[in-house]
XYZ file of C-alpha atoms in Angstrom:
536
model
C 77.931 116.603 106.599
C 74.338 116.168 105.890
C 73.003 118.673 103.340
C 69.294 119.840 103.811
C 67.452 121.447 101.128
C 63.588 122.936 101.334
C 61.799 123.089 98.171
C 58.558 125.562 97.175
C 57.174 125.925 93.942
C 55.367 128.885 93.055
C 53.802 129.013 89.260
C 53.571 132.387 88.441
C 52.510 133.553 85.003
C 54.771 130.337 83.635
C 57.653 131.234 85.696
C 59.016 128.831 88.552
C 61.335 129.976 91.460
C 63.006 127.167 93.350
C 64.198 128.517 96.900
C 67.003 126.754 98.736
C 67.521 127.035 102.398
C 71.208 126.853 102.211
C 71.518 129.950 100.060
C 70.275 132.016 102.845
C 67.143 133.647 101.287
C 66.608 136.887 99.499
C 66.223 140.428 100.789
C 63.300 140.932 98.675
C 60.967 139.198 96.126
C 59.965 140.655 92.884
C 56.053 141.339 92.535
C 54.316 139.659 89.464
C 52.972 142.015 86.688
C 49.313 142.747 85.857
C 46.953 139.878 85.124
C 45.330 136.981 86.873
C 47.266 134.445 88.894
C 46.812 131.159 88.257
C 47.641 128.670 91.512
C 47.824 125.248 90.801
C 47.408 123.429 94.109
C 49.661 120.437 94.407
C 48.323 116.774 95.167
C 47.708 116.349 98.854
C 51.157 115.578 100.203
C 52.117 112.382 102.071
C 52.281 112.911 105.863
C 55.586 113.692 107.134
C 57.167 110.734 108.885
C 57.621 110.955 112.514
C 61.591 111.116 112.966
C 63.144 107.888 114.395
C 65.249 109.068 117.695
C 69.034 108.159 117.519
C 69.392 105.314 119.962
C 71.312 105.625 123.282
C 74.303 103.788 123.086
C 74.010 100.768 125.276
C 76.123 101.088 128.429
C 79.559 99.135 128.457
C 80.068 96.917 131.452
C 82.773 97.637 133.719
C 84.802 94.275 132.650
C 84.221 95.394 128.818
C 85.648 99.180 129.688
C 88.563 98.043 131.698
C 90.705 95.231 131.786
C 91.684 93.627 135.133
C 95.400 92.357 135.998
C 96.434 90.812 138.862
C 100.226 91.271 139.862
C 101.968 89.898 143.296
C 98.310 89.248 144.208
C 97.206 92.623 144.027
C 94.019 93.830 141.835
C 92.771 96.982 140.927
C 89.012 95.671 139.745
C 87.489 96.581 136.447
C 84.365 98.384 138.634
C 87.234 100.260 140.431
C 88.568 101.634 137.095
C 85.404 102.365 135.648
C 84.249 104.470 138.840
C 87.696 106.260 138.834
C 87.226 107.503 135.316
C 83.627 108.301 135.982
C 85.070 110.410 139.038
C 86.470 112.917 136.344
C 84.573 115.482 134.722
C 82.970 115.503 130.916
C 84.171 111.808 130.113
C 82.004 109.367 127.888
C 82.893 105.696 128.692
C 80.285 104.319 126.413
C 80.998 106.200 123.397
C 80.620 105.261 119.507
C 82.707 105.939 116.502
C 83.072 109.404 116.036
C 86.610 109.071 114.144
C 86.980 109.370 110.279
C 90.635 107.896 110.190
C 92.437 110.187 112.701
C 90.065 113.088 112.237
C 87.015 113.508 114.471
C 83.810 114.336 112.618
C 82.247 118.036 113.467
C 80.182 116.182 116.366
C 81.755 117.801 119.720
C 80.338 114.575 121.859
C 81.961 115.874 125.146
C 82.947 119.368 126.269
C 86.747 120.134 126.281
C 88.689 121.028 129.494
C 91.305 123.569 129.522
C 94.733 121.788 129.024
C 96.684 125.033 130.275
C 95.708 123.951 133.994
C 97.909 121.405 133.575
C 100.851 123.901 133.045
C 102.282 126.781 131.323
C 103.810 124.171 128.548
C 100.062 123.542 127.038
C 98.620 125.347 124.458
C 94.713 126.291 125.014
C 92.490 123.936 123.005
C 88.907 124.011 123.183
C 88.515 120.267 121.387
C 88.941 116.725 122.285
C 91.482 114.374 120.390
C 94.732 115.388 118.834
C 93.119 117.407 115.843
C 90.120 119.886 116.037
C 88.187 118.216 113.320
C 88.406 117.354 109.772
C 89.770 120.587 108.389
C 92.672 120.912 110.812
C 95.958 120.912 108.757
C 98.266 121.211 111.675
C 99.675 117.403 110.758
C 99.822 117.614 107.035
C 102.670 118.001 104.933
C 105.539 117.126 107.755
C 103.786 113.783 108.070
C 103.614 110.604 105.477
C 100.352 108.583 104.828
C 99.970 104.783 105.065
C 96.909 102.709 106.218
C 97.664 103.222 109.848
C 96.807 106.850 109.412
C 95.839 109.158 106.310
C 96.616 112.856 107.008
C 95.655 114.346 103.829
C 96.552 114.824 100.036
C 99.153 117.447 101.530
C 101.141 114.588 102.982
C 103.257 112.331 100.861
C 102.991 108.341 101.040
C 105.407 106.700 103.550
C 106.397 104.345 100.842
C 107.309 107.171 98.439
C 111.005 107.936 97.754
C 111.697 111.280 99.515
C 112.019 114.466 97.812
C 116.010 114.211 97.088
C 116.020 116.446 94.049
C 118.338 116.798 91.179
C 120.859 116.769 89.688
C 123.647 114.653 91.087
C 125.916 117.130 93.142
C 129.425 117.215 92.285
C 130.934 116.925 95.737
C 130.048 116.073 99.388
C 130.113 118.693 102.262
C 132.886 119.047 104.387
C 133.150 116.464 107.111
C 131.334 113.627 105.291
C 132.864 110.991 103.026
C 131.913 110.724 99.241
C 130.170 107.400 99.248
C 129.436 107.659 95.388
C 126.357 107.309 93.046
C 123.228 105.073 93.099
C 123.627 105.475 89.122
C 122.164 101.937 88.574
C 118.393 103.092 89.809
C 116.486 105.891 89.494
C 116.312 108.448 90.862
C 120.050 109.248 90.693
C 121.607 110.819 93.834
C 124.967 110.923 95.395
C 125.617 109.247 98.967
C 127.294 111.648 101.216
C 128.413 109.506 104.343
C 128.688 110.452 108.031
C 131.897 109.816 109.970
C 130.831 107.140 112.847
C 131.811 109.239 115.248
C 131.065 112.897 115.096
C 133.377 114.762 117.516
C 133.290 118.145 116.213
C 130.178 120.022 114.951
C 129.062 119.019 111.559
C 126.497 120.767 109.329
C 124.301 118.858 106.709
C 122.715 121.483 104.246
C 120.208 120.629 101.614
C 121.858 119.774 98.685
C 119.657 118.831 95.548
C 120.408 115.170 94.404
C 122.458 114.389 97.771
C 121.364 111.833 100.368
C 123.257 111.274 103.909
C 124.215 107.954 104.439
C 125.090 106.387 107.967
C 126.575 103.251 108.584
C 126.616 101.049 112.080
C 126.362 102.997 115.279
C 126.942 106.496 114.148
C 127.434 108.815 117.297
C 127.251 112.266 117.784
C 130.161 113.007 120.721
C 132.981 110.869 121.503
C 132.572 108.912 124.780
C 136.346 107.725 124.816
C 137.841 111.533 124.763
C 134.833 113.165 126.439
C 134.475 115.356 123.115
C 131.063 116.783 122.364
C 129.453 117.885 119.152
C 126.440 119.317 117.498
C 124.952 117.779 114.124
C 123.001 120.206 112.555
C 120.529 119.195 109.607
C 118.827 121.380 107.436
C 115.378 121.212 106.412
C 114.352 118.833 103.713
C 117.290 116.730 104.133
C 117.147 112.936 103.769
C 119.539 110.740 105.751
C 119.282 106.957 104.992
C 120.716 103.931 107.024
C 123.217 101.536 105.074
C 121.579 98.786 103.964
C 124.967 97.547 101.777
C 126.343 95.983 105.146
C 125.114 94.035 107.799
C 125.575 95.785 111.050
C 122.779 97.476 113.119
C 122.605 101.273 111.715
C 121.378 103.854 114.086
C 122.247 107.448 115.140
C 123.141 107.989 118.836
C 123.495 111.545 120.466
C 125.542 111.105 123.651
C 125.169 112.998 126.701
C 126.596 116.554 126.260
C 126.233 116.563 122.506
C 123.216 117.790 120.467
C 121.304 117.282 117.410
C 119.485 120.428 115.858
C 117.288 118.657 113.082
C 114.947 121.671 112.115
C 112.679 120.853 109.146
C 109.394 122.727 108.165
C 106.172 121.517 107.552
C 106.911 121.732 103.722
C 110.175 120.382 103.727
C 110.431 117.734 106.786
C 113.596 116.341 107.626
C 113.208 112.173 106.704
C 115.420 109.712 108.390
C 114.626 106.344 106.727
C 116.453 103.008 105.330
C 118.056 102.954 101.949
C 115.487 100.479 100.755
C 113.109 103.495 100.690
C 115.441 105.281 98.136
C 114.206 103.395 95.475
C 110.591 103.159 93.715
C 108.733 100.015 95.375
C 111.622 99.536 97.966
C 109.264 99.377 100.671
C 105.935 98.324 101.248
C 102.756 99.446 103.795
C 104.371 96.381 105.951
C 108.028 97.181 106.001
C 109.736 97.727 109.404
C 112.495 96.825 111.312
C 115.348 98.198 108.602
C 117.412 100.182 111.121
C 117.778 100.925 114.516
C 116.427 104.551 114.863
C 117.472 107.611 116.877
C 118.716 107.611 120.312
C 118.930 110.693 122.294
C 120.813 110.529 125.775
C 120.978 113.279 128.385
C 121.811 114.420 131.457
C 118.238 114.772 133.483
C 117.618 112.509 136.270
C 116.310 108.897 136.083
C 114.650 106.743 138.706
C 116.585 103.583 137.818
C 120.122 103.449 138.505
C 122.934 101.166 137.410
C 124.184 98.954 139.973
C 126.557 100.852 142.226
C 125.174 104.172 141.010
C 121.866 105.032 143.085
C 119.552 105.468 144.449
C 118.015 108.667 143.135
C 115.786 110.795 145.271
C 112.670 112.808 144.395
C 114.394 115.954 143.060
C 116.995 113.670 140.873
C 119.990 115.346 142.480
C 121.918 111.936 143.042
C 125.126 112.992 141.223
C 126.263 109.199 140.804
C 122.859 107.875 139.456
C 123.162 106.793 135.658
C 121.871 104.052 133.526
C 122.648 102.022 130.287
C 120.395 102.829 127.413
C 118.743 99.770 125.661
C 119.822 98.384 122.456
C 123.386 99.687 122.520
C 126.563 98.646 124.981
C 128.273 100.981 127.652
C 126.160 104.388 126.506
C 124.709 105.898 129.380
C 121.864 108.487 130.712
C 121.066 110.501 133.531
C 122.653 113.291 135.572
C 121.073 116.078 137.889
C 120.309 118.812 135.346
C 116.329 118.646 134.649
C 116.743 121.536 132.031
C 119.360 119.889 130.036
C 119.200 120.132 126.459
C 120.076 117.384 123.638
C 119.082 119.951 120.821
C 116.194 120.422 119.003
C 114.072 117.995 116.462
C 111.019 119.443 114.618
C 109.329 118.431 111.559
C 110.915 115.260 111.379
C 110.021 111.785 109.811
C 111.719 108.517 111.233
C 110.709 105.363 109.060
C 111.099 101.676 109.115
C 113.050 101.195 112.303
C 113.083 98.859 115.339
C 115.618 96.061 115.860
C 115.580 93.815 118.774
C 118.970 93.045 120.127
C 117.646 90.550 122.639
C 114.667 89.935 124.671
C 113.451 93.060 126.403
C 116.581 94.894 124.872
C 115.229 97.034 121.625
C 115.765 99.993 119.463
C 112.696 101.970 118.912
C 111.970 104.661 116.286
C 112.899 107.299 118.864
C 114.401 106.586 122.281
C 115.088 109.133 124.808
C 117.233 108.527 127.949
C 117.389 111.251 130.533
C 116.386 113.834 127.888
C 115.811 117.384 129.744
C 113.329 119.997 129.485
C 115.821 122.089 127.466
C 115.412 120.015 124.664
C 112.884 120.828 121.848
C 110.858 118.113 120.411
C 107.692 118.813 118.242
C 106.172 117.851 115.150
C 107.722 114.233 114.755
C 106.366 110.950 113.297
C 107.962 107.616 114.064
C 106.561 105.455 111.335
C 106.732 101.428 111.340
C 108.915 100.610 114.038
C 108.989 97.333 114.649
C 109.057 97.996 118.409
C 107.836 100.918 120.023
C 107.453 103.910 118.474
C 108.907 106.020 120.848
C 109.992 104.867 124.217
C 111.158 107.220 127.022
C 113.800 106.235 129.962
C 113.643 109.003 132.687
C 114.483 112.586 131.929
C 111.948 115.679 131.685
C 111.521 116.319 128.034
C 108.254 117.876 126.895
C 106.792 117.056 123.263
C 103.942 118.348 121.260
C 102.549 117.376 117.812
C 104.010 113.720 118.032
C 102.579 110.939 115.827
C 103.325 107.346 115.943
C 102.002 105.127 113.237
C 102.307 101.500 112.430
C 104.488 100.490 115.502
C 104.684 96.714 116.182
C 104.869 97.549 119.893
C 103.784 100.236 121.801
C 103.061 103.504 120.149
C 104.167 105.644 123.098
C 106.041 104.087 126.255
C 107.286 105.956 129.450
C 109.159 104.956 132.124
C 112.000 105.096 134.686
C 110.879 107.895 136.246
C 110.188 110.133 133.361
C 108.495 113.473 134.136
C 106.945 115.566 131.281
C 104.199 117.023 129.471
C 102.926 116.089 125.865
C 100.336 117.599 123.874
C 98.931 116.911 120.405
C 99.568 113.040 120.096
C 98.570 110.510 117.770
C 99.102 106.804 118.076
C 97.772 104.490 115.219
C 98.740 101.028 115.201
C 98.900 99.110 112.082
C 95.545 98.191 110.615
C 95.536 94.344 110.847
C 96.953 94.894 114.364
C 100.513 95.018 116.061
C 101.971 92.412 117.946
C 99.979 90.926 121.033
C 100.337 92.804 124.266
C 100.954 96.243 122.356
C 99.445 99.366 123.676
C 98.654 102.787 122.323
C 100.512 104.060 125.435
C 102.379 102.113 128.097
C 103.466 103.907 131.498
C 104.984 102.630 134.154
C 108.160 102.165 136.396
C 110.010 99.550 135.640
C 108.726 97.320 138.363
C 110.120 98.880 141.219
C 106.977 101.249 142.011
C 108.420 103.677 144.724
C 111.658 104.379 143.062
C 112.242 108.343 142.826
C 111.829 110.408 140.993
C 108.363 109.006 140.631
C 107.249 108.526 136.703
C 104.741 111.566 136.142
C 103.382 112.620 132.963
C 100.068 114.720 131.874
C 98.825 114.137 128.335
C 96.448 116.513 126.807
C 94.673 116.186 123.299
C 95.489 113.070 122.231
C 93.951 110.566 119.984
C 94.698 106.680 120.332
C 93.700 104.197 117.712
C 94.302 100.729 119.152
C 94.143 97.561 116.913
C 96.359 95.065 118.640
C 94.657 92.485 120.764
C 96.309 94.191 124.003
C 94.424 94.076 127.161
C 93.677 97.718 126.579
C 94.974 100.975 124.748
C 95.887 102.514 127.861
C 98.023 100.465 130.076
C 99.011 102.513 133.484
C 101.234 100.816 135.983
C 103.776 100.782 138.634
C 102.370 103.523 140.824
C 103.092 106.223 137.807
C 101.154 109.398 138.283
C 99.236 110.586 135.457
C 96.616 113.050 134.246
C 94.654 112.744 130.813
C 92.699 115.603 129.317
C 90.963 115.966 125.938
C 91.300 112.358 124.626
C 89.783 110.302 122.384
C 90.542 106.234 122.828
C 89.196 103.888 120.098
C 89.808 100.017 120.436
C 88.708 96.884 118.533
C 86.205 94.279 119.745
C 87.424 92.243 122.561
C 89.764 95.020 123.863
C 88.950 97.369 126.772
C 90.316 100.968 126.873
C 92.011 101.180 130.160
C 94.163 98.860 132.160
C 95.199 100.270 135.603
C 97.676 97.679 137.138
C 99.489 97.916 140.697
C 101.860 95.321 141.936
C 102.974 96.746 145.294
C 100.983 97.858 148.310
C 102.787 100.425 150.251
C 100.217 102.686 152.084
C 97.716 101.566 149.457
C 97.804 99.907 145.818
C 100.390 102.325 144.236
C 99.023 103.342 141.252
C 95.482 104.221 142.636
C 96.447 105.206 146.278
C 95.626 108.362 148.012
C 98.467 111.235 147.683
C 101.769 110.868 149.651
C 104.245 113.691 149.637
C 106.752 111.525 151.282
C 106.511 108.943 148.431
C 106.240 111.869 145.594
C 102.592 110.312 144.817
C 100.018 113.166 143.788
C 97.183 110.269 144.115
C 95.126 108.098 141.748
C 95.158 108.982 137.720
C 92.620 111.344 136.429
C 90.697 111.585 133.478
C 88.667 114.793 132.405
C 87.031 115.093 128.777
C 87.967 111.810 127.358
C 85.683 110.174 124.817
C 86.182 106.205 125.051
C 85.146 103.924 121.942
C 85.893 100.613 123.423
C 85.112 97.045 121.969
C 84.889 98.240 118.474
C 82.078 100.520 118.889
């Protein structure tokens, strides 16, 4: 913020008074005593220069603003994409930098829109982007800082050893396995290992000096027996993937089971890799040390395994289900849109992402058929070797979602996902993620009229793109989207938007007119979005 001062010097009886405009002025001025007053005229001041007007940013061309992609001979031109954005209200398509890291300056470059018009899930917000300005503390404490994003001094470094406490606990809680101590390193603590199959309710309290370790594919719920369970994790608990053996470590919550991981802003729950428990055990570039968290639910999916579909617009097919990426024979999907997989609040998920095979990866957080009865807010996925968050179908709604340092997409939705997201930040690695990685990727798995149709509303989002992808926002596959109160920043050579259609069924799917018979609400809409494309 610039400071402005006005100085007026009055020499009265040898006394000097300096008046500062920032002090707001005084109610009265003392009169000088009796006697002559000598006024000393200053030298003739130099003429005040005429202020130089702030130059108007050069308008971007359509090709600079929107990337054009042809699929199956079908193209949505750059000009059509620009015209669609310009058809919205309060958008700026040729903006220049208003971000200081993840926080905007005090400037409000475009008027905000009311996000509650999108649905009752949304919180009123009279600002654009995920944060209200440099003094917004809603992301401080429960997040961790890195070169991808710094949230302020109230957040610890992502490379720092999480807060475990001391001394070493004498024993492990019931239901966990004493895995010994790490007495050979500092700080010293005790490992309490989770059973690989959690088929009865298990609680993990916060105990000073205890780290809960999990090994291999750790599951909540037993698919073989049908037993369901709830894993409850207290605020401030640290869980670590076991690096002492070579199997892919992950935590998977099966359909019908739940996770209740409820931290606080001051005491977030941290899921990380064992390497992160030693000083200098990880660096700012570390990723891919374990497989992340997978939640599977009974909400509908549009993509059905062979012989189990198809589904319909209401998602009422009792047979449609689909295997989740990254693991074998673990399915998601069902007919319960309000299904609950539990609660995750004030949670960090660090250094994840494993490629099992091409197109078959584990992310930081994976949701498959997760329903709207699930509470998901204040979650950070940091340095995933694949997507920060990927959602397959379901109806889960989210707030305060942070994806930092992902090597692929920050936030990826497909397979008929239908939900709402507000207060979202994606910030890719400063040196760039892998090519063709987007801040958000939205599609329908290539079958563009499968039902339920992919449908989402983003409000108050900040996308900081660094990868050399076609754009920050890729929207394809006939998905229905609305974008409200956003900031989108891309580097030189990268557009902001990439709208793609691969089918022409009554019009190019992603931008065709509304068609209730196809559960299509029409082209995507953009309102109160500030675009800083091409490194501006």
